XYZ file of C-alpha atoms in Angstrom:
463
model
C 121.201 86.765 -34.026
C 120.438 84.147 -31.381
C 123.214 85.200 -29.009
C 122.260 88.875 -29.169
C 118.561 88.098 -28.724
C 118.984 85.751 -25.743
C 121.341 88.201 -24.015
C 118.864 91.040 -24.594
C 115.924 89.060 -23.210
C 117.800 88.145 -20.021
C 119.393 91.577 -19.444
C 116.011 93.290 -19.769
C 114.225 90.856 -17.464
C 111.818 89.614 -20.124
C 112.826 86.026 -19.353
C 114.487 84.879 -16.138
C 116.774 82.122 -17.368
C 119.700 80.807 -15.347
C 123.305 81.007 -16.553
C 123.163 77.319 -17.489
C 119.966 77.793 -19.504
C 121.455 80.778 -21.328
C 124.529 78.682 -22.143
C 122.353 75.973 -23.658
C 120.341 78.463 -25.716
C 123.569 79.935 -27.085
C 125.118 76.541 -27.807
C 122.198 74.574 -29.251
C 122.084 76.332 -32.686
C 125.869 75.962 -33.052
C 125.638 72.267 -32.184
C 122.773 71.683 -34.640
C 124.554 73.517 -37.423
C 127.625 71.358 -36.793
C 126.303 67.825 -36.491
C 123.891 68.192 -39.411
C 126.518 69.414 -41.906
C 127.488 65.893 -42.928
C 123.977 64.684 -43.948
C 123.229 68.011 -45.630
C 126.526 67.767 -47.551
C 125.527 64.285 -48.710
C 122.176 65.633 -49.939
C 124.029 68.365 -51.851
C 126.175 65.792 -53.679
C 123.073 63.787 -54.516
C 120.507 66.443 -55.526
C 122.537 69.594 -56.205
C 122.946 72.804 -54.218
C 120.047 74.752 -55.707
C 117.264 72.632 -54.276
C 118.973 71.751 -50.993
C 119.920 75.371 -50.266
C 116.487 76.774 -51.144
C 114.660 74.119 -49.140
C 116.953 74.630 -46.167
C 116.398 78.403 -46.045
C 112.623 78.123 -46.456
C 112.315 75.468 -43.749
C 114.568 77.355 -41.315
C 112.383 80.450 -41.642
C 109.462 78.595 -40.007
C 110.965 78.378 -36.467
C 111.944 82.059 -36.735
C 108.334 83.010 -37.461
C 107.250 80.857 -34.510
C 109.852 82.272 -32.096
C 107.687 85.276 -31.019
C 105.134 82.738 -29.711
C 107.691 81.016 -27.444
C 107.030 81.682 -23.762
C 109.276 79.114 -22.050
C 112.814 77.833 -22.036
C 111.737 74.530 -23.579
C 110.073 76.174 -26.598
C 113.048 78.476 -27.122
C 115.395 75.492 -26.986
C 113.342 73.495 -29.529
C 113.059 76.413 -31.944
C 116.783 77.183 -31.489
C 117.541 73.599 -32.451
C 115.442 73.947 -35.613
C 116.636 77.324 -36.894
C 120.219 76.300 -36.033
C 119.944 74.085 -39.120
C 120.649 77.184 -41.191
C 124.273 76.768 -40.091
C 124.492 73.703 -42.341
C 124.173 75.997 -45.358
C 127.955 76.251 -45.360
C 128.248 72.584 -46.352
C 125.764 73.201 -49.171
C 127.667 76.235 -50.409
C 131.039 74.472 -50.424
C 129.715 71.558 -52.480
C 127.714 73.797 -54.812
C 130.341 76.513 -55.343
C 133.342 74.274 -56.007
C 131.879 72.521 -59.077
C 131.429 75.773 -61.013
C 135.111 76.715 -61.078
C 138.326 75.112 -62.361
C 140.965 73.935 -59.934
C 143.071 77.100 -60.165
C 140.080 79.271 -59.156
C 138.486 77.141 -56.459
C 140.442 78.672 -53.582
C 139.264 82.181 -54.450
C 135.695 81.087 -55.140
C 135.379 79.217 -51.844
C 137.090 82.081 -50.026
C 134.601 84.621 -51.390
C 131.736 82.324 -50.417
C 133.210 81.950 -46.924
C 133.245 85.738 -46.435
C 129.658 85.248 -45.314
C 131.134 84.583 -41.862
C 131.442 88.355 -41.567
C 127.644 88.448 -41.299
C 127.911 87.323 -37.675
C 130.060 90.343 -36.850
C 127.674 92.681 -38.676
C 124.749 91.214 -36.739
C 126.598 91.921 -33.491
C 126.633 95.589 -34.515
C 123.105 95.899 -35.908
C 120.895 93.587 -33.837
C 121.303 95.368 -30.446
C 120.358 98.708 -32.002
C 117.335 97.155 -33.731
C 116.192 95.504 -30.493
C 116.485 98.777 -28.585
C 114.575 100.598 -31.320
C 111.764 98.043 -31.438
C 111.449 98.115 -27.641
C 110.934 101.860 -27.298
C 107.140 101.712 -27.664
C 106.681 98.129 -26.467
C 109.441 97.084 -24.050
C 107.902 93.676 -23.368
C 107.141 92.503 -26.917
C 109.218 94.704 -29.227
C 111.923 92.022 -29.535
C 109.494 89.784 -31.446
C 109.984 91.855 -34.607
C 113.649 90.833 -34.975
C 113.172 87.077 -35.628
C 110.359 87.927 -38.067
C 112.735 90.189 -40.024
C 115.340 87.432 -40.170
C 112.676 84.909 -41.174
C 111.524 87.164 -44.032
C 115.150 87.509 -45.160
C 115.515 83.713 -45.314
C 112.302 83.380 -47.315
C 113.360 86.094 -49.774
C 116.814 84.591 -50.333
C 115.457 81.048 -50.533
C 112.860 81.983 -53.173
C 115.392 84.041 -55.147
C 117.811 81.140 -55.153
C 115.091 78.715 -56.199
C 113.896 80.931 -59.062
C 117.143 82.287 -60.468
C 119.976 79.880 -59.596
C 120.939 77.022 -61.861
C 121.317 73.565 -60.437
C 124.507 71.648 -60.970
C 125.820 68.515 -59.346
C 128.724 66.174 -59.859
C 127.865 63.752 -62.650
C 128.645 60.363 -61.199
C 126.826 57.122 -60.835
C 124.308 56.993 -58.027
C 125.958 55.980 -54.757
C 124.572 54.352 -51.674
C 124.985 56.028 -48.296
C 127.773 53.591 -47.355
C 129.622 54.372 -50.592
C 129.290 58.109 -49.962
C 130.673 57.692 -46.432
C 133.619 55.565 -47.590
C 135.839 58.617 -48.046
C 135.522 59.382 -44.341
C 137.816 56.426 -43.622
C 140.702 58.466 -45.007
C 143.000 59.906 -42.330
C 143.330 62.952 -44.563
C 139.701 63.920 -43.849
C 140.324 63.902 -40.118
C 143.543 65.865 -40.530
C 141.668 68.552 -42.444
C 139.014 68.408 -39.728
C 141.656 69.053 -37.063
C 142.897 72.092 -38.990
C 139.340 73.384 -39.285
C 138.662 72.760 -35.588
C 141.466 75.251 -34.945
C 140.934 77.920 -37.609
C 137.111 77.893 -37.595
C 135.975 76.229 -34.371
C 138.323 78.201 -32.136
C 137.499 81.342 -34.119
C 133.792 80.876 -33.308
C 134.645 80.099 -29.680
C 136.714 83.257 -29.261
C 134.028 85.351 -30.942
C 132.004 84.597 -27.781
C 134.861 84.310 -25.277
C 136.657 87.600 -25.964
C 133.858 89.806 -24.607
C 134.009 88.475 -21.013
C 137.790 88.204 -21.385
C 138.204 91.932 -22.063
C 135.653 92.909 -19.420
C 137.334 90.836 -16.689
C 141.022 91.335 -17.490
C 140.966 94.955 -18.684
C 137.706 96.168 -17.061
C 136.315 97.432 -20.362
C 132.666 98.396 -20.723
C 130.199 96.086 -22.439
C 130.158 98.305 -25.533
C 133.949 98.540 -25.812
C 134.381 94.825 -25.161
C 131.843 94.074 -27.890
C 133.683 96.410 -30.251
C 136.980 94.638 -29.582
C 135.351 91.236 -30.155
C 133.983 92.515 -33.471
C 137.452 93.761 -34.441
C 138.574 90.153 -34.041
C 135.736 88.469 -35.961
C 135.044 90.919 -38.820
C 138.541 90.999 -40.438
C 138.810 87.230 -40.055
C 135.660 86.755 -42.129
C 136.483 89.356 -44.778
C 140.081 88.149 -45.309
C 138.898 84.665 -46.223
C 138.731 85.559 -49.929
C 142.356 86.679 -49.790
C 143.182 83.341 -48.186
C 141.602 81.624 -51.174
C 143.719 83.728 -53.537
C 146.908 82.844 -51.637
C 145.966 79.141 -51.712
C 145.492 79.280 -55.493
C 148.751 81.157 -56.011
C 151.118 79.418 -53.585
C 149.305 76.186 -52.787
C 147.165 75.321 -49.785
C 150.001 73.402 -48.127
C 152.327 76.427 -47.967
C 149.526 78.645 -46.726
C 148.685 76.183 -43.954
C 152.344 76.151 -42.918
C 152.180 79.935 -42.558
C 148.860 79.819 -40.734
C 149.804 77.119 -38.243
C 153.249 78.615 -37.611
C 151.775 82.063 -36.983
C 149.153 80.505 -34.705
C 151.939 78.942 -32.636
C 153.868 82.220 -32.374
C 150.858 84.454 -31.645
C 149.264 82.100 -29.121
C 152.639 81.890 -27.336
C 152.599 85.674 -26.935
C 148.927 85.768 -25.973
C 149.202 83.080 -23.289
C 151.464 85.270 -21.124
C 149.071 86.549 -18.442
C 148.795 89.894 -16.766
C 150.861 89.243 -13.628
C 153.066 90.453 -10.800
C 156.025 88.444 -9.433
C 157.913 89.161 -6.232
C 161.131 87.204 -5.740
C 164.491 87.360 -3.964
C 166.935 89.923 -5.357
C 170.548 90.955 -4.654
C 171.126 91.570 -0.938
C 173.896 93.123 1.190
C 176.461 90.911 3.000
C 178.778 92.006 5.780
C 182.389 92.332 4.599
C 183.727 91.994 8.151
C 182.563 90.862 11.548
C 181.533 93.376 14.204
C 178.635 95.112 15.899
C 175.886 97.059 14.143
C 176.355 100.679 15.186
C 173.641 102.347 13.053
C 170.539 101.266 11.150
C 168.388 103.438 8.834
C 166.295 102.937 5.693
C 169.215 103.614 3.377
C 172.320 102.838 5.466
C 173.725 100.260 7.873
C 177.035 100.664 9.771
C 179.216 97.900 11.126
C 181.711 99.694 13.289
C 182.802 102.597 11.122
C 182.114 100.840 7.808
C 179.015 102.137 5.988
C 176.816 99.853 3.834
C 174.327 101.659 1.503
C 170.840 100.100 1.315
C 168.669 100.467 -1.812
C 165.295 102.014 -0.910
C 162.013 101.013 -2.483
C 160.977 103.508 -5.191
C 157.374 103.506 -6.357
C 157.066 103.502 -10.150
C 154.009 104.133 -12.290
C 154.059 101.338 -14.872
C 150.399 100.954 -15.807
C 149.846 99.712 -19.397
C 153.551 99.288 -20.032
C 154.294 97.204 -23.115
C 157.263 95.362 -21.661
C 157.731 93.849 -18.190
C 159.063 96.326 -15.609
C 161.421 95.526 -12.731
C 161.847 97.202 -9.373
C 164.521 96.096 -6.864
C 165.142 97.217 -3.291
C 166.683 95.941 -0.066
C 165.198 95.381 3.373
C 167.381 95.526 6.515
C 167.318 92.297 8.560
C 169.676 93.304 11.401
C 169.129 95.443 14.509
C 171.364 97.966 16.317
C 174.111 96.476 18.538
C 173.693 93.079 16.922
C 176.914 91.128 16.415
C 177.349 89.916 12.814
C 179.861 87.607 11.211
C 181.672 88.116 7.947
C 179.468 87.237 4.939
C 176.343 87.374 7.121
C 173.229 88.853 5.481
C 172.656 92.470 6.503
C 169.818 93.384 4.120
C 167.833 90.989 1.958
C 167.136 91.848 -1.666
C 163.616 91.985 -3.095
C 162.770 92.169 -6.812
C 159.284 92.928 -8.090
C 158.467 92.193 -11.764
C 155.217 93.472 -13.222
C 153.714 92.668 -16.637
C 150.530 94.535 -17.548
C 149.836 92.642 -20.796
C 149.093 95.972 -22.470
C 145.498 95.959 -23.721
C 146.283 97.508 -27.103
C 149.108 95.074 -27.779
C 146.795 92.229 -26.754
C 144.103 93.528 -29.107
C 146.530 93.738 -32.037
C 147.724 90.170 -31.411
C 144.117 88.953 -31.204
C 143.272 90.640 -34.518
C 146.373 89.140 -36.146
C 145.571 85.583 -35.049
C 141.994 86.096 -36.240
C 143.272 87.168 -39.660
C 145.618 84.180 -39.745
C 142.727 81.817 -38.980
C 140.594 83.521 -41.634
C 143.243 82.763 -44.257
C 143.500 79.221 -42.894
C 139.765 78.605 -43.289
C 140.059 79.160 -47.029
C 143.210 77.052 -47.282
C 141.588 74.044 -45.592
C 138.694 74.002 -48.048
C 141.030 74.502 -50.991
C 142.314 70.970 -50.277
C 138.940 69.232 -50.457
C 138.008 69.558 -54.182
C 141.534 68.465 -55.105
C 141.545 65.282 -53.043
C 137.841 64.434 -53.139
C 136.483 65.954 -56.398
C 133.383 63.742 -56.478
C 132.652 63.897 -52.738
C 133.045 67.586 -51.931
C 129.707 67.765 -50.136
C 130.340 64.738 -47.924
C 133.926 65.570 -47.025
C 133.225 69.294 -46.778
C 130.287 68.533 -44.516
C 132.398 66.316 -42.268
C 135.225 68.843 -42.020
C 132.687 71.578 -41.365
C 131.036 69.465 -38.697
C 134.324 68.996 -36.846
C 135.007 72.722 -37.080
C 131.509 73.553 -35.863
C 131.934 71.245 -32.887
C 135.011 73.292 -32.027
C 132.773 76.351 -31.839
C 130.446 74.508 -29.466
C 132.994 72.812 -27.217
C 135.591 75.631 -27.308
C 133.917 77.888 -24.705
C 133.269 74.824 -22.509
C 136.967 73.863 -22.649
C 137.993 77.471 -21.972
C 135.632 77.629 -18.974
C 137.097 74.491 -17.422
C 140.632 75.801 -17.964
C 139.729 79.134 -16.376
C 138.092 77.404 -13.404
C 141.015 75.039 -12.820
C 143.843 77.576 -13.291
C 142.194 80.870 -12.374
C 143.992 82.462 -15.339
C 142.137 83.919 -18.329
C 145.076 83.350 -20.678
C 144.895 79.575 -20.067
C 142.675 79.291 -23.164
C 145.615 80.425 -25.280
C 147.725 77.597 -23.844
C 145.154 75.204 -25.304
C 145.402 77.007 -28.655
C 149.198 76.760 -28.563
C 149.160 73.021 -27.864
C 146.539 72.325 -30.531
C 148.389 74.484 -33.087
C 151.600 72.559 -32.407
C 149.763 69.236 -32.823
C 148.342 70.316 -36.192
C 151.676 71.689 -37.391
C 153.593 68.547 -36.385
C 150.918 66.286 -37.903
C 151.063 68.149 -41.203
C 154.864 68.205 -41.271
C 155.115 64.474 -40.564
C 152.643 63.798 -43.371
C 154.617 65.944 -45.813
C 157.890 64.319 -44.751
C 156.399 60.873 -45.315
C 155.256 61.860 -48.805
C 158.698 63.256 -49.620
C 160.320 59.983 -48.607
C 157.860 57.815 -50.523
C 157.453 59.839 -53.716
C 160.769 61.482 -54.442
C 160.590 60.905 -58.219
C 157.241 62.637 -58.619
C 157.540 64.957 -55.663
C 157.400 68.125 -57.720
C 153.952 67.213 -59.050
C 152.288 66.169 -55.811
C 153.870 68.001 -52.907
C 152.001 71.266 -53.416
C 148.675 69.553 -52.943
C 149.385 68.303 -49.405
């Protein structure tokens, strides 16, 4: 909601914020929802999901009700920081959902819970239409109805959860904060965090980045670019439940192998930019010495010997799927010029054009989004198995790392675009990070195979 609302307010001249201020308003809720996941996950382990989730929703509704009163960048930033806390609800849900289901069902349960990510894509569809509708009679203040609607929704869900949900928490002895944080010393937590930085953080980053990408590279309209961005984010959220099912059936380790491998392959294809290359091609050499007796666009004569010259032929190759090549020759000699044997008569020129077909690009983007959606479920399938009594803490930490990817991703992409001048440079980052995750996981699995050969069959599927 925040991204749509801020964009609407600036585009309609209601607030005159700079590009930097808009960037902060878009990023602050993501940052809050990321860094606060760990403490909220700890509270979930300690008090149970019912009370933490209800309290969180009710408290986050307050800044939404106050948002219509904001009349400056500072107030918007403060309220964005506060209602961004609702993003920590994911850490609550992971800790609360996992304890209700046996091990063989946890992947599906967490995947179904994670389908809530699709709500962001639905909001992208609905919120602009609602804002336009509310602004018909009152263009200056009509937008204020939207945050009130969202605030009422949070209150309704929070009260319903408080009244009808049952509380359940892991029955363990009370732990101090230092004891709860002890699990974070495990390298496994940070490895899962790296996976989630890719499959969730980069997913969130591209949900924002794809719109300007399509508009700049393919000159799409704002509406079409938004539609394409939604086609990336919506399937990725919905498929998460299927990712949980695959993790239960085949094991999270195998699924992550598929996800990371497909991320490497797809990002390799996506990083190839729309480009044109002109280079040296096959030329024409004199087969004997003599004087040039005739020069035209398609022929050169040395004495009585005729040398055909390839003319440049214009080809229409717009939106071609594969690279296209055009070769021609350009005469470099003049009439009556004396040439030696093997001397260049006409230089060759080859022009290679790759349009990075928009529809192929869109299909690849959707596929990598689906792959990441499956990966999001697979990452969280690991956590209850390895840390059954610390799901909230570890899940919160992994979620925090992933959320930071959503915040820093567009910043990294912007720097890459500025330094290279190429929009596809962001996919080079994805390729490198995917390779790092894949190699890290494979080295870990190889180490386990070497150390635990006798009991390998019982433990390998969990890693």
